[in-house]
Amino acid sequence: MTKLLLSLHVLASILAVGPITVAASMFPRYAKPPAPGDDGPHDHDLRTAAFLHKICRGYAVVGIAVPVLGLATGAQMGVLGDAWLVASIVLTTIAAALLMSMVLPGQRELLEEEGEGEHLSGTGAGEGALGTGAGSGALTVAARRSAAARLAMTTGIFNLLWATVVVLMIVRPGSTTGA
């Protein structure tokens, strides 16, 4: 049973968290508008950004299986109290909170500010993750570029948290169950 739970946990991690990390990392590049006066090539494409946001939202729901299967595996192995697992649980909780409270709302608001994301949130106006207090079109190009840069940084932190969890799962410092 342990091998089955561990296999499902690893598969869920790869198939759910992997797409979120890739799509969330790519999103700011496509949501960031070109600088004023920049006539050169750029990647500003709101359809792609909206698609990447949809991937993040969808896989976030599926990603709930990762900690559930992880806790079941840890219980089966009898390691729920081990420091490496507790640290992983804490980091996973922080990553999930970051995704739900900053990354997804930040993506949604960047799409709404461009007038393309009303269908994503159902409103198209109101206080958002960027703290503008206004609806569609309230931010200048410079402010949207800055918001996209902050979102890229937040997404990078999210990805580093997951990378740290992966390392903890492999190395398991202090574990007596073998590595």
PDB file of N, CA and C in Angstrom, residues 46-121:
ATOM      1  N   LEU A  46      -2.584  38.450 -24.713  1.00  0.00           N
ATOM      2  CA  LEU A  46      -3.531  38.201 -23.634  1.00  0.00           C
ATOM      3  C   LEU A  46      -4.299  36.898 -23.789  1.00  0.00           C
ATOM      4  N   ARG A  47      -4.451  36.404 -24.991  1.00  0.00           N
ATOM      5  CA  ARG A  47      -5.110  35.105 -25.158  1.00  0.00           C
ATOM      6  C   ARG A  47      -4.239  34.002 -24.556  1.00  0.00           C
ATOM      7  N   THR A  48      -2.958  34.078 -24.805  1.00  0.00           N
ATOM      8  CA  THR A  48      -2.038  33.099 -24.216  1.00  0.00           C
ATOM      9  C   THR A  48      -2.018  33.253 -22.704  1.00  0.00           C
ATOM     10  N   ALA A  49      -1.978  34.490 -22.221  1.00  0.00           N
ATOM     11  CA  ALA A  49      -1.979  34.721 -20.775  1.00  0.00           C
ATOM     12  C   ALA A  49      -3.253  34.170 -20.138  1.00  0.00           C
ATOM     13  N   ALA A  50      -4.395  34.381 -20.772  1.00  0.00           N
ATOM     14  CA  ALA A  50      -5.667  33.863 -20.241  1.00  0.00           C
ATOM     15  C   ALA A  50      -5.652  32.336 -20.220  1.00  0.00           C
ATOM     16  N   PHE A  51      -5.079  31.722 -21.245  1.00  0.00           N
ATOM     17  CA  PHE A  51      -4.973  30.266 -21.287  1.00  0.00           C
ATOM     18  C   PHE A  51      -4.056  29.755 -20.167  1.00  0.00           C
ATOM     19  N   LEU A  52      -2.944  30.432 -19.945  1.00  0.00           N
ATOM     20  CA  LEU A  52      -2.029  30.038 -18.867  1.00  0.00           C
ATOM     21  C   LEU A  52      -2.704  30.186 -17.498  1.00  0.00           C
ATOM     22  N   HIS A  53      -3.504  31.234 -17.335  1.00  0.00           N
ATOM     23  CA  HIS A  53      -4.248  31.420 -16.085  1.00  0.00           C
ATOM     24  C   HIS A  53      -5.249  30.280 -15.883  1.00  0.00           C
ATOM     25  N   LYS A  54      -5.902  29.892 -16.955  1.00  0.00           N
ATOM     26  CA  LYS A  54      -6.865  28.783 -16.885  1.00  0.00           C
ATOM     27  C   LYS A  54      -6.153  27.491 -16.486  1.00  0.00           C
ATOM     28  N   ILE A  55      -4.980  27.250 -17.017  1.00  0.00           N
ATOM     29  CA  ILE A  55      -4.192  26.073 -16.634  1.00  0.00           C
ATOM     30  C   ILE A  55      -3.880  26.119 -15.140  1.00  0.00           C
ATOM     31  N   CYS A  56      -3.432  27.260 -14.661  1.00  0.00           N
ATOM     32  CA  CYS A  56      -3.091  27.399 -13.239  1.00  0.00           C
ATOM     33  C   CYS A  56      -4.300  27.127 -12.352  1.00  0.00           C
ATOM     34  N   ARG A  57      -5.437  27.700 -12.709  1.00  0.00           N
ATOM     35  CA  ARG A  57      -6.654  27.495 -11.909  1.00  0.00           C
ATOM     36  C   ARG A  57      -7.088  26.041 -11.916  1.00  0.00           C
ATOM     37  N   GLY A  58      -7.093  25.426 -13.083  1.00  0.00           N
ATOM     38  CA  GLY A  58      -7.539  24.040 -13.198  1.00  0.00           C
ATOM     39  C   GLY A  58      -6.639  23.067 -12.456  1.00  0.00           C
ATOM     40  N   TYR A  59      -5.353  23.215 -12.653  1.00  0.00           N
ATOM     41  CA  TYR A  59      -4.416  22.302 -11.997  1.00  0.00           C
ATOM     42  C   TYR A  59      -4.294  22.577 -10.501  1.00  0.00           C
ATOM     43  N   ALA A  60      -4.630  23.779 -10.059  1.00  0.00           N
ATOM     44  CA  ALA A  60      -4.632  24.057  -8.618  1.00  0.00           C
ATOM     45  C   ALA A  60      -5.666  23.183  -7.920  1.00  0.00           C
ATOM     46  N   VAL A  61      -6.803  22.980  -8.562  1.00  0.00           N
ATOM     47  CA  VAL A  61      -7.844  22.113  -7.994  1.00  0.00           C
ATOM     48  C   VAL A  61      -7.345  20.670  -7.945  1.00  0.00           C
ATOM     49  N   VAL A  62      -6.770  20.203  -9.043  1.00  0.00           N
ATOM     50  CA  VAL A  62      -6.237  18.839  -9.096  1.00  0.00           C
ATOM     51  C   VAL A  62      -5.076  18.683  -8.108  1.00  0.00           C
ATOM     52  N   GLY A  63      -4.322  19.759  -7.909  1.00  0.00           N
ATOM     53  CA  GLY A  63      -3.156  19.733  -7.023  1.00  0.00           C
ATOM     54  C   GLY A  63      -3.477  19.448  -5.571  1.00  0.00           C
ATOM     55  N   ILE A  64      -4.728  19.565  -5.182  1.00  0.00           N
ATOM     56  CA  ILE A  64      -5.116  19.240  -3.806  1.00  0.00           C
ATOM     57  C   ILE A  64      -4.781  17.778  -3.498  1.00  0.00           C
ATOM     58  N   ALA A  65      -4.758  16.945  -4.522  1.00  0.00           N
ATOM     59  CA  ALA A  65      -4.430  15.532  -4.329  1.00  0.00           C
ATOM     60  C   ALA A  65      -2.999  15.335  -3.821  1.00  0.00           C
ATOM     61  N   VAL A  66      -2.100  16.248  -4.133  1.00  0.00           N
ATOM     62  CA  VAL A  66      -0.699  16.081  -3.753  1.00  0.00           C
ATOM     63  C   VAL A  66      -0.524  16.036  -2.231  1.00  0.00           C
ATOM     64  N   PRO A  67      -0.964  17.037  -1.466  1.00  0.00           N
ATOM     65  CA  PRO A  67      -0.797  16.931  -0.014  1.00  0.00           C
ATOM     66  C   PRO A  67      -1.658  15.831   0.611  1.00  0.00           C
ATOM     67  N   VAL A  68      -2.834  15.578   0.035  1.00  0.00           N
ATOM     68  CA  VAL A  68      -3.689  14.510   0.578  1.00  0.00           C
ATOM     69  C   VAL A  68      -2.975  13.163   0.456  1.00  0.00           C
ATOM     70  N   LEU A  69      -2.467  12.876  -0.730  1.00  0.00           N
ATOM     71  CA  LEU A  69      -1.732  11.619  -0.927  1.00  0.00           C
ATOM     72  C   LEU A  69      -0.428  11.616  -0.135  1.00  0.00           C
ATOM     73  N   GLY A  70       0.205  12.780  -0.007  1.00  0.00           N
ATOM     74  CA  GLY A  70       1.436  12.876   0.781  1.00  0.00           C
ATOM     75  C   GLY A  70       1.200  12.570   2.244  1.00  0.00           C
ATOM     76  N   LEU A  71       0.131  13.109   2.802  1.00  0.00           N
ATOM     77  CA  LEU A  71      -0.191  12.822   4.204  1.00  0.00           C
ATOM     78  C   LEU A  71      -0.534  11.344   4.392  1.00  0.00           C
ATOM     79  N   ALA A  72      -1.274  10.779   3.444  1.00  0.00           N
ATOM     80  CA  ALA A  72      -1.608   9.353   3.535  1.00  0.00           C
ATOM     81  C   ALA A  72      -0.346   8.496   3.455  1.00  0.00           C
ATOM     82  N   THR A  73       0.575   8.871   2.582  1.00  0.00           N
ATOM     83  CA  THR A  73       1.833   8.136   2.454  1.00  0.00           C
ATOM     84  C   THR A  73       2.658   8.268   3.730  1.00  0.00           C
ATOM     85  N   GLY A  74       2.755   9.488   4.258  1.00  0.00           N
ATOM     86  CA  GLY A  74       3.507   9.712   5.498  1.00  0.00           C
ATOM     87  C   GLY A  74       2.927   8.936   6.667  1.00  0.00           C
ATOM     88  N   ALA A  75       1.602   8.884   6.749  1.00  0.00           N
ATOM     89  CA  ALA A  75       0.957   8.118   7.820  1.00  0.00           C
ATOM     90  C   ALA A  75       1.248   6.634   7.661  1.00  0.00           C
ATOM     91  N   GLN A  76       1.175   6.140   6.440  1.00  0.00           N
ATOM     92  CA  GLN A  76       1.450   4.725   6.166  1.00  0.00           C
ATOM     93  C   GLN A  76       2.896   4.368   6.510  1.00  0.00           C
ATOM     94  N   MET A  77       3.818   5.307   6.256  1.00  0.00           N
ATOM     95  CA  MET A  77       5.242   5.073   6.548  1.00  0.00           C
ATOM     96  C   MET A  77       5.580   5.338   8.007  1.00  0.00           C
ATOM     97  N   GLY A  78       4.675   6.001   8.723  1.00  0.00           N
ATOM     98  CA  GLY A  78       4.930   6.316  10.126  1.00  0.00           C
ATOM     99  C   GLY A  78       5.944   7.434  10.330  1.00  0.00           C
ATOM    100  N   VAL A  79       5.953   8.399   9.397  1.00  0.00           N
ATOM    101  CA  VAL A  79       6.947   9.472   9.470  1.00  0.00           C
ATOM    102  C   VAL A  79       6.306  10.857   9.609  1.00  0.00           C
ATOM    103  N   LEU A  80       5.040  10.920   9.970  1.00  0.00           N
ATOM    104  CA  LEU A  80       4.353  12.215  10.037  1.00  0.00           C
ATOM    105  C   LEU A  80       5.004  13.192  11.010  1.00  0.00           C
ATOM    106  N   GLY A  81       5.715  12.711  12.001  1.00  0.00           N
ATOM    107  CA  GLY A  81       6.360  13.602  12.964  1.00  0.00           C
ATOM    108  C   GLY A  81       7.792  13.943  12.624  1.00  0.00           C
ATOM    109  N   ASP A  82       8.337  13.357  11.558  1.00  0.00           N
ATOM    110  CA  ASP A  82       9.731  13.625  11.188  1.00  0.00           C
ATOM    111  C   ASP A  82       9.898  15.072  10.720  1.00  0.00           C
ATOM    112  N   ALA A  83      11.030  15.643  11.101  1.00  0.00           N
ATOM    113  CA  ALA A  83      11.282  17.064  10.810  1.00  0.00           C
ATOM    114  C   ALA A  83      11.207  17.373   9.315  1.00  0.00           C
ATOM    115  N   TRP A  84      11.760  16.510   8.473  1.00  0.00           N
ATOM    116  CA  TRP A  84      11.757  16.770   7.023  1.00  0.00           C
ATOM    117  C   TRP A  84      10.335  16.803   6.475  1.00  0.00           C
ATOM    118  N   LEU A  85       9.466  15.965   7.016  1.00  0.00           N
ATOM    119  CA  LEU A  85       8.088  15.959   6.543  1.00  0.00           C
ATOM    120  C   LEU A  85       7.305  17.153   7.083  1.00  0.00           C
ATOM    121  N   VAL A  86       7.531  17.487   8.330  1.00  0.00           N
ATOM    122  CA  VAL A  86       6.872  18.666   8.911  1.00  0.00           C
ATOM    123  C   VAL A  86       7.295  19.923   8.139  1.00  0.00           C
ATOM    124  N   ALA A  87       8.591  20.036   7.841  1.00  0.00           N
ATOM    125  CA  ALA A  87       9.080  21.180   7.063  1.00  0.00           C
ATOM    126  C   ALA A  87       8.430  21.199   5.677  1.00  0.00           C
ATOM    127  N   SER A  88       8.299  20.033   5.066  1.00  0.00           N
ATOM    128  CA  SER A  88       7.660  19.950   3.748  1.00  0.00           C
ATOM    129  C   SER A  88       6.200  20.358   3.812  1.00  0.00           C
ATOM    130  N   ILE A  89       5.511  19.947   4.864  1.00  0.00           N
ATOM    131  CA  ILE A  89       4.099  20.320   5.025  1.00  0.00           C
ATOM    132  C   ILE A  89       3.959  21.825   5.186  1.00  0.00           C
ATOM    133  N   VAL A  90       4.841  22.415   5.990  1.00  0.00           N
ATOM    134  CA  VAL A  90       4.801  23.868   6.194  1.00  0.00           C
ATOM    135  C   VAL A  90       5.073  24.597   4.876  1.00  0.00           C
ATOM    136  N   LEU A  91       6.097  24.168   4.139  1.00  0.00           N
ATOM    137  CA  LEU A  91       6.437  24.816   2.870  1.00  0.00           C
ATOM    138  C   LEU A  91       5.324  24.632   1.833  1.00  0.00           C
ATOM    139  N   THR A  92       4.702  23.468   1.824  1.00  0.00           N
ATOM    140  CA  THR A  92       3.590  23.218   0.914  1.00  0.00           C
ATOM    141  C   THR A  92       2.410  24.127   1.244  1.00  0.00           C
ATOM    142  N   THR A  93       2.153  24.299   2.524  1.00  0.00           N
ATOM    143  CA  THR A  93       1.068  25.190   2.953  1.00  0.00           C
ATOM    144  C   THR A  93       1.348  26.629   2.535  1.00  0.00           C
ATOM    145  N   ILE A  94       2.584  27.065   2.713  1.00  0.00           N
ATOM    146  CA  ILE A  94       2.963  28.423   2.300  1.00  0.00           C
ATOM    147  C   ILE A  94       2.820  28.576   0.783  1.00  0.00           C
ATOM    148  N   ALA A  95       3.289  27.565   0.029  1.00  0.00           N
ATOM    149  CA  ALA A  95       3.181  27.625  -1.435  1.00  0.00           C
ATOM    150  C   ALA A  95       1.728  27.681  -1.878  1.00  0.00           C
ATOM    151  N   ALA A  96       0.881  26.869  -1.263  1.00  0.00           N
ATOM    152  CA  ALA A  96      -0.547  26.872  -1.619  1.00  0.00           C
ATOM    153  C   ALA A  96      -1.185  28.219  -1.286  1.00  0.00           C
ATOM    154  N   ALA A  97      -0.832  28.770  -0.127  1.00  0.00           N
ATOM    155  CA  ALA A  97      -1.374  30.080   0.259  1.00  0.00           C
ATOM    156  C   ALA A  97      -0.908  31.162  -0.716  1.00  0.00           C
ATOM    157  N   LEU A  98       0.352  31.097  -1.125  1.00  0.00           N
ATOM    158  CA  LEU A  98       0.894  32.060  -2.082  1.00  0.00           C
ATOM    159  C   LEU A  98       0.162  31.949  -3.426  1.00  0.00           C
ATOM    160  N   LEU A  99      -0.068  30.729  -3.870  1.00  0.00           N
ATOM    161  CA  LEU A  99      -0.780  30.520  -5.125  1.00  0.00           C
ATOM    162  C   LEU A  99      -2.196  31.084  -5.061  1.00  0.00           C
ATOM    163  N   MET A 100      -2.897  30.764  -3.998  1.00  0.00           N
ATOM    164  CA  MET A 100      -4.301  31.153  -3.892  1.00  0.00           C
ATOM    165  C   MET A 100      -4.494  32.633  -3.551  1.00  0.00           C
ATOM    166  N   SER A 101      -3.566  33.211  -2.801  1.00  0.00           N
ATOM    167  CA  SER A 101      -3.767  34.594  -2.358  1.00  0.00           C
ATOM    168  C   SER A 101      -3.038  35.635  -3.196  1.00  0.00           C
ATOM    169  N   MET A 102      -2.024  35.233  -3.941  1.00  0.00           N
ATOM    170  CA  MET A 102      -1.262  36.232  -4.697  1.00  0.00           C
ATOM    171  C   MET A 102      -1.113  35.902  -6.182  1.00  0.00           C
ATOM    172  N   VAL A 103      -0.739  34.673  -6.501  1.00  0.00           N
ATOM    173  CA  VAL A 103      -0.455  34.344  -7.900  1.00  0.00           C
ATOM    174  C   VAL A 103      -1.737  34.355  -8.735  1.00  0.00           C
ATOM    175  N   LEU A 104      -2.709  33.538  -8.364  1.00  0.00           N
ATOM    176  CA  LEU A 104      -3.950  33.484  -9.157  1.00  0.00           C
ATOM    177  C   LEU A 104      -4.694  34.821  -9.178  1.00  0.00           C
ATOM    178  N   PRO A 105      -4.876  35.491  -8.023  1.00  0.00           N
ATOM    179  CA  PRO A 105      -5.529  36.809  -8.089  1.00  0.00           C
ATOM    180  C   PRO A 105      -4.714  37.838  -8.875  1.00  0.00           C
ATOM    181  N   GLY A 106      -3.392  37.777  -8.791  1.00  0.00           N
ATOM    182  CA  GLY A 106      -2.553  38.701  -9.556  1.00  0.00           C
ATOM    183  C   GLY A 106      -2.700  38.477 -11.051  1.00  0.00           C
ATOM    184  N   GLN A 107      -2.755  37.216 -11.444  1.00  0.00           N
ATOM    185  CA  GLN A 107      -2.982  36.911 -12.859  1.00  0.00           C
ATOM    186  C   GLN A 107      -4.343  37.428 -13.308  1.00  0.00           C
ATOM    187  N   ARG A 108      -5.358  37.134 -12.525  1.00  0.00           N
ATOM    188  CA  ARG A 108      -6.716  37.545 -12.878  1.00  0.00           C
ATOM    189  C   ARG A 108      -6.805  39.059 -13.023  1.00  0.00           C
ATOM    190  N   GLU A 109      -6.201  39.771 -12.097  1.00  0.00           N
ATOM    191  CA  GLU A 109      -6.291  41.230 -12.156  1.00  0.00           C
ATOM    192  C   GLU A 109      -5.535  41.796 -13.349  1.00  0.00           C
ATOM    193  N   LEU A 110      -4.390  41.235 -13.686  1.00  0.00           N
ATOM    194  CA  LEU A 110      -3.687  41.716 -14.881  1.00  0.00           C
ATOM    195  C   LEU A 110      -4.534  41.507 -16.133  1.00  0.00           C
ATOM    196  N   LEU A 111      -5.225  40.397 -16.192  1.00  0.00           N
ATOM    197  CA  LEU A 111      -6.104  40.163 -17.340  1.00  0.00           C
ATOM    198  C   LEU A 111      -7.275  41.131 -17.335  1.00  0.00           C
ATOM    199  N   GLU A 112      -7.847  41.380 -16.172  1.00  0.00           N
ATOM    200  CA  GLU A 112      -8.967  42.304 -16.069  1.00  0.00           C
ATOM    201  C   GLU A 112      -8.549  43.722 -16.394  1.00  0.00           C
ATOM    202  N   GLU A 113      -7.372  44.121 -15.968  1.00  0.00           N
ATOM    203  CA  GLU A 113      -6.892  45.477 -16.237  1.00  0.00           C
ATOM    204  C   GLU A 113      -6.741  45.711 -17.733  1.00  0.00           C
ATOM    205  N   GLU A 114      -6.502  44.651 -18.471  1.00  0.00           N
ATOM    206  CA  GLU A 114      -6.387  44.777 -19.924  1.00  0.00           C
ATOM    207  C   GLU A 114      -7.750  44.669 -20.599  1.00  0.00           C
ATOM    208  N   GLY A 115      -8.803  44.384 -19.791  1.00  0.00           N
ATOM    209  CA  GLY A 115     -10.133  44.271 -20.361  1.00  0.00           C
ATOM    210  C   GLY A 115     -10.420  42.916 -20.976  1.00  0.00           C
ATOM    211  N   GLU A 116      -9.523  41.937 -20.758  1.00  0.00           N
ATOM    212  CA  GLU A 116      -9.693  40.626 -21.357  1.00  0.00           C
ATOM    213  C   GLU A 116     -10.144  39.571 -20.350  1.00  0.00           C
ATOM    214  N   GLY A 117     -10.125  39.899 -19.045  1.00  0.00           N
ATOM    215  CA  GLY A 117     -10.319  38.854 -18.063  1.00  0.00           C
ATOM    216  C   GLY A 117     -11.632  38.865 -17.328  1.00  0.00           C
ATOM    217  N   GLU A 118     -12.609  39.643 -17.773  1.00  0.00           N
ATOM    218  CA  GLU A 118     -13.867  39.695 -17.044  1.00  0.00           C
ATOM    219  C   GLU A 118     -14.502  38.315 -16.921  1.00  0.00           C
ATOM    220  N   HIS A 119     -14.327  37.502 -17.963  1.00  0.00           N
ATOM    221  CA  HIS A 119     -14.915  36.168 -17.939  1.00  0.00           C
ATOM    222  C   HIS A 119     -14.234  35.263 -16.927  1.00  0.00           C
ATOM    223  N   LEU A 120     -13.044  35.612 -16.464  1.00  0.00           N
ATOM    224  CA  LEU A 120     -12.308  34.761 -15.539  1.00  0.00           C
ATOM    225  C   LEU A 120     -12.814  34.882 -14.122  1.00  0.00           C
ATOM    226  N   SER A 121     -13.182  36.064 -13.699  1.00  0.00           N
ATOM    227  CA  SER A 121     -13.586  36.242 -12.311  1.00  0.00           C
ATOM    228  C   SER A 121     -15.080  36.423 -12.144  1.00  0.00           C
TER     229      SER A 121
END
